[in-house]
GROMACS .gro file of C-alpha atoms in nm:
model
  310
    1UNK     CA    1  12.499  12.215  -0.050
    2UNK     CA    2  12.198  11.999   0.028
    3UNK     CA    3  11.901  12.093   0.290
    4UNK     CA    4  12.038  11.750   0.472
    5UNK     CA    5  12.333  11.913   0.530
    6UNK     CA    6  12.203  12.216   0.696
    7UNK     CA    7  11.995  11.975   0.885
    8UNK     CA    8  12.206  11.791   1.004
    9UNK     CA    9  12.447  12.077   1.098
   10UNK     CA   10  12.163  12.286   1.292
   11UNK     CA   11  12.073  11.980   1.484
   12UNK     CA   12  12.468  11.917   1.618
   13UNK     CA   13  12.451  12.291   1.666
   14UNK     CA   14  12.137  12.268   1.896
   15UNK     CA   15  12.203  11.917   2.071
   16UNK     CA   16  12.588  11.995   2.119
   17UNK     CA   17  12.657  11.617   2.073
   18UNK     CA   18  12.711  11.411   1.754
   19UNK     CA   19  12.578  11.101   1.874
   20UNK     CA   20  12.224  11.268   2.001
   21UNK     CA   21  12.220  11.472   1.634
   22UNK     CA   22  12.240  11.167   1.469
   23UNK     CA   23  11.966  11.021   1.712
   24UNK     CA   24  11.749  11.320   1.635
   25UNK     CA   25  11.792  11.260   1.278
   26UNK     CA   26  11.719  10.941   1.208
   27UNK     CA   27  12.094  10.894   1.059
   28UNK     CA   28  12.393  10.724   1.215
   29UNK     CA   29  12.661  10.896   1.335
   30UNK     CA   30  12.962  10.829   1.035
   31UNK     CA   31  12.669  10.964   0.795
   32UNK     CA   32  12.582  11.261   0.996
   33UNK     CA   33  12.978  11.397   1.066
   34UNK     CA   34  13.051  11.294   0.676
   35UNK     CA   35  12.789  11.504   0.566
   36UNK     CA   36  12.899  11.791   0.750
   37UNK     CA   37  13.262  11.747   0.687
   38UNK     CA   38  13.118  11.705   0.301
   39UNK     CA   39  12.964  12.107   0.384
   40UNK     CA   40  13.272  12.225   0.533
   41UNK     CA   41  13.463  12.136   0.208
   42UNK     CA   42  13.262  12.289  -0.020
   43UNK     CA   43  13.204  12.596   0.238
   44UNK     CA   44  13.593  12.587   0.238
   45UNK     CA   45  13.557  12.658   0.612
   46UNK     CA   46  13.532  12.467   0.952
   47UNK     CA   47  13.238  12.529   1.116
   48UNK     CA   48  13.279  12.281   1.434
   49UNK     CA   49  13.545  12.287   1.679
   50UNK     CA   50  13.621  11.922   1.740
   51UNK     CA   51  13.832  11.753   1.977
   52UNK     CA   52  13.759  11.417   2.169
   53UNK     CA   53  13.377  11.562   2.148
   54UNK     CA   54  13.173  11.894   2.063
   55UNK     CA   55  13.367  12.167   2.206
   56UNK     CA   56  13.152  12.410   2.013
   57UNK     CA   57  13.115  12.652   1.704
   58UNK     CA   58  13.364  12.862   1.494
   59UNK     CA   59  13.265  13.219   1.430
   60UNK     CA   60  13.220  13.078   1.088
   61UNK     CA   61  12.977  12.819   1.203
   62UNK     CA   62  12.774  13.062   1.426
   63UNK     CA   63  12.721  13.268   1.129
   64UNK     CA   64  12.623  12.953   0.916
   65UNK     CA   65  12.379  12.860   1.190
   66UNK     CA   66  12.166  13.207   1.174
   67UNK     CA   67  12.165  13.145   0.783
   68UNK     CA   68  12.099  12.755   0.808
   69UNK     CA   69  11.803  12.788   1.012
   70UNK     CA   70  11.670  13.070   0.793
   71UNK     CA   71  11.716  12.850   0.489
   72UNK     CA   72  11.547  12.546   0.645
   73UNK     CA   73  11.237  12.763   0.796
   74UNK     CA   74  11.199  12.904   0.437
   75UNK     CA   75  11.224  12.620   0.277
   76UNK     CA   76  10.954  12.416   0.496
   77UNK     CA   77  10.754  12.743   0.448
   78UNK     CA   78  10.720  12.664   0.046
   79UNK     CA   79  10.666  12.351   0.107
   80UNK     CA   80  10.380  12.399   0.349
   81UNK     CA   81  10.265  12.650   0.075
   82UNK     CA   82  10.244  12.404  -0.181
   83UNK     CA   83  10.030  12.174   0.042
   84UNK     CA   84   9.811  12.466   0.164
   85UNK     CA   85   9.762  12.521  -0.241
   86UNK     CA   86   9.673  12.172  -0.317
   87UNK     CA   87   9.457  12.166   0.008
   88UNK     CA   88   9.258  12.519   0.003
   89UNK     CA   89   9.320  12.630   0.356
   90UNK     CA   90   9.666  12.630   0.574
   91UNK     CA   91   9.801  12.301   0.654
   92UNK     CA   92  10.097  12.198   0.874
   93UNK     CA   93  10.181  12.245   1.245
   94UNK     CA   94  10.206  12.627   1.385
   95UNK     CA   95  10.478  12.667   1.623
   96UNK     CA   96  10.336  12.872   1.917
   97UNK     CA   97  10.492  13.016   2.214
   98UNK     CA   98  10.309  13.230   2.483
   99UNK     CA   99  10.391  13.357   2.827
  100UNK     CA  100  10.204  13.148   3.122
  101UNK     CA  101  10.029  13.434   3.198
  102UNK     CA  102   9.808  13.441   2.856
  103UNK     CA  103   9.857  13.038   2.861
  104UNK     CA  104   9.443  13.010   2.881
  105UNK     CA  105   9.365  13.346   2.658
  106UNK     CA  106   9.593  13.159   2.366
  107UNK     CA  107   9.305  12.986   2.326
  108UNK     CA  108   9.085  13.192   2.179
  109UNK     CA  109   9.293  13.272   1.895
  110UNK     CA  110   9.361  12.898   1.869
  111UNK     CA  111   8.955  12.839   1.824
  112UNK     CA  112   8.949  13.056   1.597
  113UNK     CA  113   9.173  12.919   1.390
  114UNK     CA  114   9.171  12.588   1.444
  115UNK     CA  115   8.783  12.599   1.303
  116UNK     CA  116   8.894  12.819   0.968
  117UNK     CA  117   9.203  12.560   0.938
  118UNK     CA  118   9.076  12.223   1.018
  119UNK     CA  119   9.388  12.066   0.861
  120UNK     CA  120   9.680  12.283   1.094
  121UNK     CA  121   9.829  12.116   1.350
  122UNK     CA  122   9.911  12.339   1.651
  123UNK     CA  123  10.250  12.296   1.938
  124UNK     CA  124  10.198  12.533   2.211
  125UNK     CA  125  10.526  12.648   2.496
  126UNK     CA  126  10.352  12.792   2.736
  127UNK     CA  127  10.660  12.848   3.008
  128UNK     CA  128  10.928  13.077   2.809
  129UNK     CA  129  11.011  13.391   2.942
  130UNK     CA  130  10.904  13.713   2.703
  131UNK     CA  131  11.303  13.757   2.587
  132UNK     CA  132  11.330  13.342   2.477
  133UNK     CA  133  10.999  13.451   2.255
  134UNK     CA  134  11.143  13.664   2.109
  135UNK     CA  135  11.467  13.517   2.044
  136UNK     CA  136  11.285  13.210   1.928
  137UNK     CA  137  11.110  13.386   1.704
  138UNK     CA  138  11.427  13.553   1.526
  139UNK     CA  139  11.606  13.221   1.509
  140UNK     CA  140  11.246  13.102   1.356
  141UNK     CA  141  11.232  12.809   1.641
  142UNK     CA  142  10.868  12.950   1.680
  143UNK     CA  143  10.592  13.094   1.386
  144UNK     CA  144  10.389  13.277   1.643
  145UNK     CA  145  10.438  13.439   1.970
  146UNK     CA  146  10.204  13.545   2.233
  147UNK     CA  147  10.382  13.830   2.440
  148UNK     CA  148  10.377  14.173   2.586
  149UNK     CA  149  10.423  14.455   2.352
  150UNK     CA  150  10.801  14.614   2.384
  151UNK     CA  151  10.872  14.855   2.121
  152UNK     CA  152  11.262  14.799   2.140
  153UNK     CA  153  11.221  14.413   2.091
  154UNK     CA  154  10.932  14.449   1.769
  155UNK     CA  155  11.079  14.631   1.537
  156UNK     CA  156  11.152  14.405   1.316
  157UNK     CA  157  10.846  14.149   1.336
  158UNK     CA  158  10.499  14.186   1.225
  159UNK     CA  159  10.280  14.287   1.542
  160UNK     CA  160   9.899  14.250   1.591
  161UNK     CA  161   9.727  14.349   1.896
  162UNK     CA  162   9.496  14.153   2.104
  163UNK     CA  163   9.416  14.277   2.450
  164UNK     CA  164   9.505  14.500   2.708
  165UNK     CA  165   9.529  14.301   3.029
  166UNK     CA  166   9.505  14.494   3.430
  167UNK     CA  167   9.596  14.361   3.722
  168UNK     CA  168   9.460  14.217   4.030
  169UNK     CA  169   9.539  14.090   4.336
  170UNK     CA  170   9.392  13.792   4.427
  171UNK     CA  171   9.407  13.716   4.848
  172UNK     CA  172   9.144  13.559   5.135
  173UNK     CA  173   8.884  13.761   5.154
  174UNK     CA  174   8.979  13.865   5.532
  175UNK     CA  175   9.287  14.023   5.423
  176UNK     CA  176   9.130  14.269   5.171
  177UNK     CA  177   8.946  14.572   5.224
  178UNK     CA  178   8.573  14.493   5.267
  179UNK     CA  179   8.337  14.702   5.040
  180UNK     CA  180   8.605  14.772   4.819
  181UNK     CA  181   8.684  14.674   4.421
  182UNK     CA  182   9.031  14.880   4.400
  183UNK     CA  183   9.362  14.830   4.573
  184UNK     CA  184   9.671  15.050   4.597
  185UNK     CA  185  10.047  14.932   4.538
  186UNK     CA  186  10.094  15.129   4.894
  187UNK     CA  187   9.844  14.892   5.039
  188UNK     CA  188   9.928  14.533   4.825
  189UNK     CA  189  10.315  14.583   4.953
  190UNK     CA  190  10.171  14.568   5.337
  191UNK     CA  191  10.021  14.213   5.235
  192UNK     CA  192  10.227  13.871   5.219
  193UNK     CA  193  10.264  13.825   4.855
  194UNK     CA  194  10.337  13.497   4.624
  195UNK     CA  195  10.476  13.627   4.285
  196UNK     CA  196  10.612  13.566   3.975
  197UNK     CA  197  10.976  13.507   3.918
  198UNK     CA  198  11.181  13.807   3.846
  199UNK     CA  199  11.304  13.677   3.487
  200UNK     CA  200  10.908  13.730   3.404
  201UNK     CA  201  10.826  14.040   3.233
  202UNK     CA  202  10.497  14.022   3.396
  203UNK     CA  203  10.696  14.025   3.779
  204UNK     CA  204  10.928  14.321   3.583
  205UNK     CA  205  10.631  14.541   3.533
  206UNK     CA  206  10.501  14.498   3.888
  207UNK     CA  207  10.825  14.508   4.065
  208UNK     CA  208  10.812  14.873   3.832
  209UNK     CA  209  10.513  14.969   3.896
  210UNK     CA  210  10.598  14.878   4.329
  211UNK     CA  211  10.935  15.099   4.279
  212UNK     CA  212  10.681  15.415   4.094
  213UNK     CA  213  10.612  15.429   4.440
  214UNK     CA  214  10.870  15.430   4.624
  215UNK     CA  215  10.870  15.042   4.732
  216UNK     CA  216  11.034  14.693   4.722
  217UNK     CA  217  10.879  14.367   4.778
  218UNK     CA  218  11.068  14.090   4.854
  219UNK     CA  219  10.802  13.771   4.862
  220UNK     CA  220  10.876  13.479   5.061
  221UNK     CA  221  10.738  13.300   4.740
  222UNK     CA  222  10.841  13.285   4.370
  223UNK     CA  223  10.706  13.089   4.107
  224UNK     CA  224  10.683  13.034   3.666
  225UNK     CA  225  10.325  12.904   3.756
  226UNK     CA  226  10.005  13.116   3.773
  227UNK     CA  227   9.892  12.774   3.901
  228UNK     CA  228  10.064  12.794   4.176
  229UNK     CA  229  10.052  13.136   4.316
  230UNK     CA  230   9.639  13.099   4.328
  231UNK     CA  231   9.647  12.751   4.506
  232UNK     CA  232   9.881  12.969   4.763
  233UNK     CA  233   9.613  13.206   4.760
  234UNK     CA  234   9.395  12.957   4.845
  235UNK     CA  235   9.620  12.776   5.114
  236UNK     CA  236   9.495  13.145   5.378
  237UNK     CA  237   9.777  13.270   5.415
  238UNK     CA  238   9.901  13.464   5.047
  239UNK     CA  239   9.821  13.750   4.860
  240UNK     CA  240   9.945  13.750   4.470
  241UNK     CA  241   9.891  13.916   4.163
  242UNK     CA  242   9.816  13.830   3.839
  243UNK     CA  243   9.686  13.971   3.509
  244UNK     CA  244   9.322  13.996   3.533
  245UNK     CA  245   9.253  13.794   3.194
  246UNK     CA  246   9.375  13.451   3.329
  247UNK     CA  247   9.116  13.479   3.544
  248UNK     CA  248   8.870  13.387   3.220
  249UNK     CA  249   8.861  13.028   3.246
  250UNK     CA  250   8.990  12.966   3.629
  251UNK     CA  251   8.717  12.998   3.905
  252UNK     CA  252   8.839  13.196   4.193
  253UNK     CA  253   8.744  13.029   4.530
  254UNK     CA  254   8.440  13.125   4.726
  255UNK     CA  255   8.712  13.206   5.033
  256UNK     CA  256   8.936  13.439   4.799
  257UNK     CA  257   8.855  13.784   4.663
  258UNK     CA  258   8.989  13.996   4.333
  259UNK     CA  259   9.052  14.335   4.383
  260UNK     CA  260   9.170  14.556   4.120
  261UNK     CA  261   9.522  14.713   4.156
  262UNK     CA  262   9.504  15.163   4.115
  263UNK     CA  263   9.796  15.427   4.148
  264UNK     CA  264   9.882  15.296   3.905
  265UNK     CA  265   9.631  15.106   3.683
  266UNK     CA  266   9.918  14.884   3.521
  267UNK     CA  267   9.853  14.831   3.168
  268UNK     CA  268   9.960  14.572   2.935
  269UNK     CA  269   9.927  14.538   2.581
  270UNK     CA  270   9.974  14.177   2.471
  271UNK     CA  271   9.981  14.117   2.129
  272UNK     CA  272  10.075  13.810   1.826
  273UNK     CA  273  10.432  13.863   1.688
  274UNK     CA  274  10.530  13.667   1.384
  275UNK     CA  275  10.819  13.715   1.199
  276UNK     CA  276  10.804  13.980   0.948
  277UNK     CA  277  11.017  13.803   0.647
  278UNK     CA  278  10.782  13.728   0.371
  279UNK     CA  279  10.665  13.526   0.251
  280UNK     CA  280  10.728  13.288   0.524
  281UNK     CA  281  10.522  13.025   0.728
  282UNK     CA  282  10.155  12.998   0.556
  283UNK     CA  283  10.051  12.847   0.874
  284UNK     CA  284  10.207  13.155   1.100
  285UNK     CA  285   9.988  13.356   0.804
  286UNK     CA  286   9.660  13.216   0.890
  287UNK     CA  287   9.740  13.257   1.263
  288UNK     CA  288   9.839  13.646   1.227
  289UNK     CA  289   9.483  13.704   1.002
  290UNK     CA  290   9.305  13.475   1.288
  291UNK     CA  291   9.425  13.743   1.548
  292UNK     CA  292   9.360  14.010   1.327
  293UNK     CA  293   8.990  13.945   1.318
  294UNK     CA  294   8.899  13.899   1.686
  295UNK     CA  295   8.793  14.195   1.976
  296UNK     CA  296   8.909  14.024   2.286
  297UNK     CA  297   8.903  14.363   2.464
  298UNK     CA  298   8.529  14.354   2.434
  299UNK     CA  299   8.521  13.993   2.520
  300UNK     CA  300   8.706  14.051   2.826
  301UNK     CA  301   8.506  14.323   2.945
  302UNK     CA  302   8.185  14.086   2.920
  303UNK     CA  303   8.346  13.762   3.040
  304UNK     CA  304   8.509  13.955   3.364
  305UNK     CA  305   8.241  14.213   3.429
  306UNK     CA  306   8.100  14.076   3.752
  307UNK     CA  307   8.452  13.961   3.907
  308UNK     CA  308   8.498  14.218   4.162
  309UNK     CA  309   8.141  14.252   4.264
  310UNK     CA  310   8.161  13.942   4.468
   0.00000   0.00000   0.00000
């Protein structure tokens, strides 16, 4: 069994299509399916289900595609570690996934370690949903993940904490209480609201924290982009809500007020999850000890101090 193989069998897998495999691959087509029908031989099992095209996996080939992209993340691991030996510092490209919602505090971390890893290369998805995080990160798609803290979905990886992150609502200023820093669920659910999409854990933990008491919203607008729901904001006529950290780098316009959001005080802890296999991704390493050296709580509580004093 060759690493080609495995290769070239993860990317059919993935791109459910010979012809784009091959593309992806740099092979043609006759080389790609011989090498896997070369696998299958001396697996002694058939891992594709083939008829005039793809029609999918055997149970098999499912099972071969956990362990093939285990294999392949491991082996690219060694290699980077050899390079990162021969270099002195971490060197290769860090796979990073984050929610939108910490899309601008990922780069703090990233500062940080882009400056104590000159040589790292860094791809950021910033629009996956917590759950494909964290199934990315299992299927080792991703090194790094920046996500909200679920104990039933970490178990199994290697978690470091970064901030707790509130919530605010963010509206014109003449639909908010004047003279006041602090707004109730009771009183947010009485505003018209842009929100989040309901496959966001973000939108999950507010449509919660509405339902603690006693309330539905149903918003007229739903969107993947924090973008979007503070340009509604700033169209006059929406209210939304949004963690108050992504607040750090986007000015808030001089028409528009944030309010804090009380009864509850919604928590979050968001935190960098890495797989825990060692000895795994030198790169996804570096990133883990990056985040383990930073106190963006504090930073936070500087940066955003004077936000609802306006």
């Amino acid at each position: 069994m060759l690493f080609r193989q495995l290769e070239y069998f993860v990317a059919v897998a993935e791109e459910r299509h010979f012809a784009r495999a091959a593309k992806r691959c740099y092979v043609s087509q006759p080389a790609l399916s011989a090498a896997i029908a070369k696998l299958e031989r001396e697996l002694d099992v058939t891992l594709i289900k083939r008829g005039r095209s793809f029609e999918g996996l055997t149970p098999e080939g499912e099972r071969l595609l956990v362990w093939a992209k285990r294999i392949l993340a491991e082996h690219n691991a060694f290699l980077a570690e050899v390079d990162a030996i021969r270099s002195g510092g971490a060197i290769g490209t860090l796979r990073l996934g984050t929610i939108p919602t910490a899309s601008t505090t990922s780069s703090l971390v990233l500062s940080a370690f882009c400056s104590a890893h000159p040589q790292a290369k860094v791809q950021i998805r910033s629009q996956l949903t917590t759950a494909d995080l964290y199934r990315r990160l299992r299927s080792f798609e991703l090194d790094a993940a920046i996500v909200p803290v679920a104990p039933q979905e970490t178990e199994d990886l290697e978690v470091v904490p970064l901030y707790v992150d509130r919530y605010v609502v963010i509206a014109p200023t003449d639909m908010l209480p004047t003279e006041k820093s602090t707004i109730r669920w009771l009183e947010a659910a009485q505003l018209p609201l842009a929100l989040l999409t309901p496959d966001m854990r973000i939108r999950q933990l507010i449509d919660a924290a509405f339902a603690g008491n006693g309330i539905t919203v149903s918003p007229q607008v739903e969107t993947d982009s924090v973008s979007t729901l503070l340009a509604q904001a700033a169209t006059g006529d929406r209210a939304c809500i949004v963690p108050q950290t992504w607040l750090w780098t986007n000015m808030i316009a001089a028409e528009l007020r944030a309010v804090r959001l009380v009864d509850p005080a919604l928590k979050t802890q968001i935190a960098v999850a890495a797989n825990s296999n060692r000895p795994g991704s030198p790169v996804a390493r570096a990133f883990v000890a990056t985040a383990q050296h930073l106190d963006l709580d504090e930073f936070f509580t500087k940066r955003l101090g004077g936000l609802y004093r306006r």
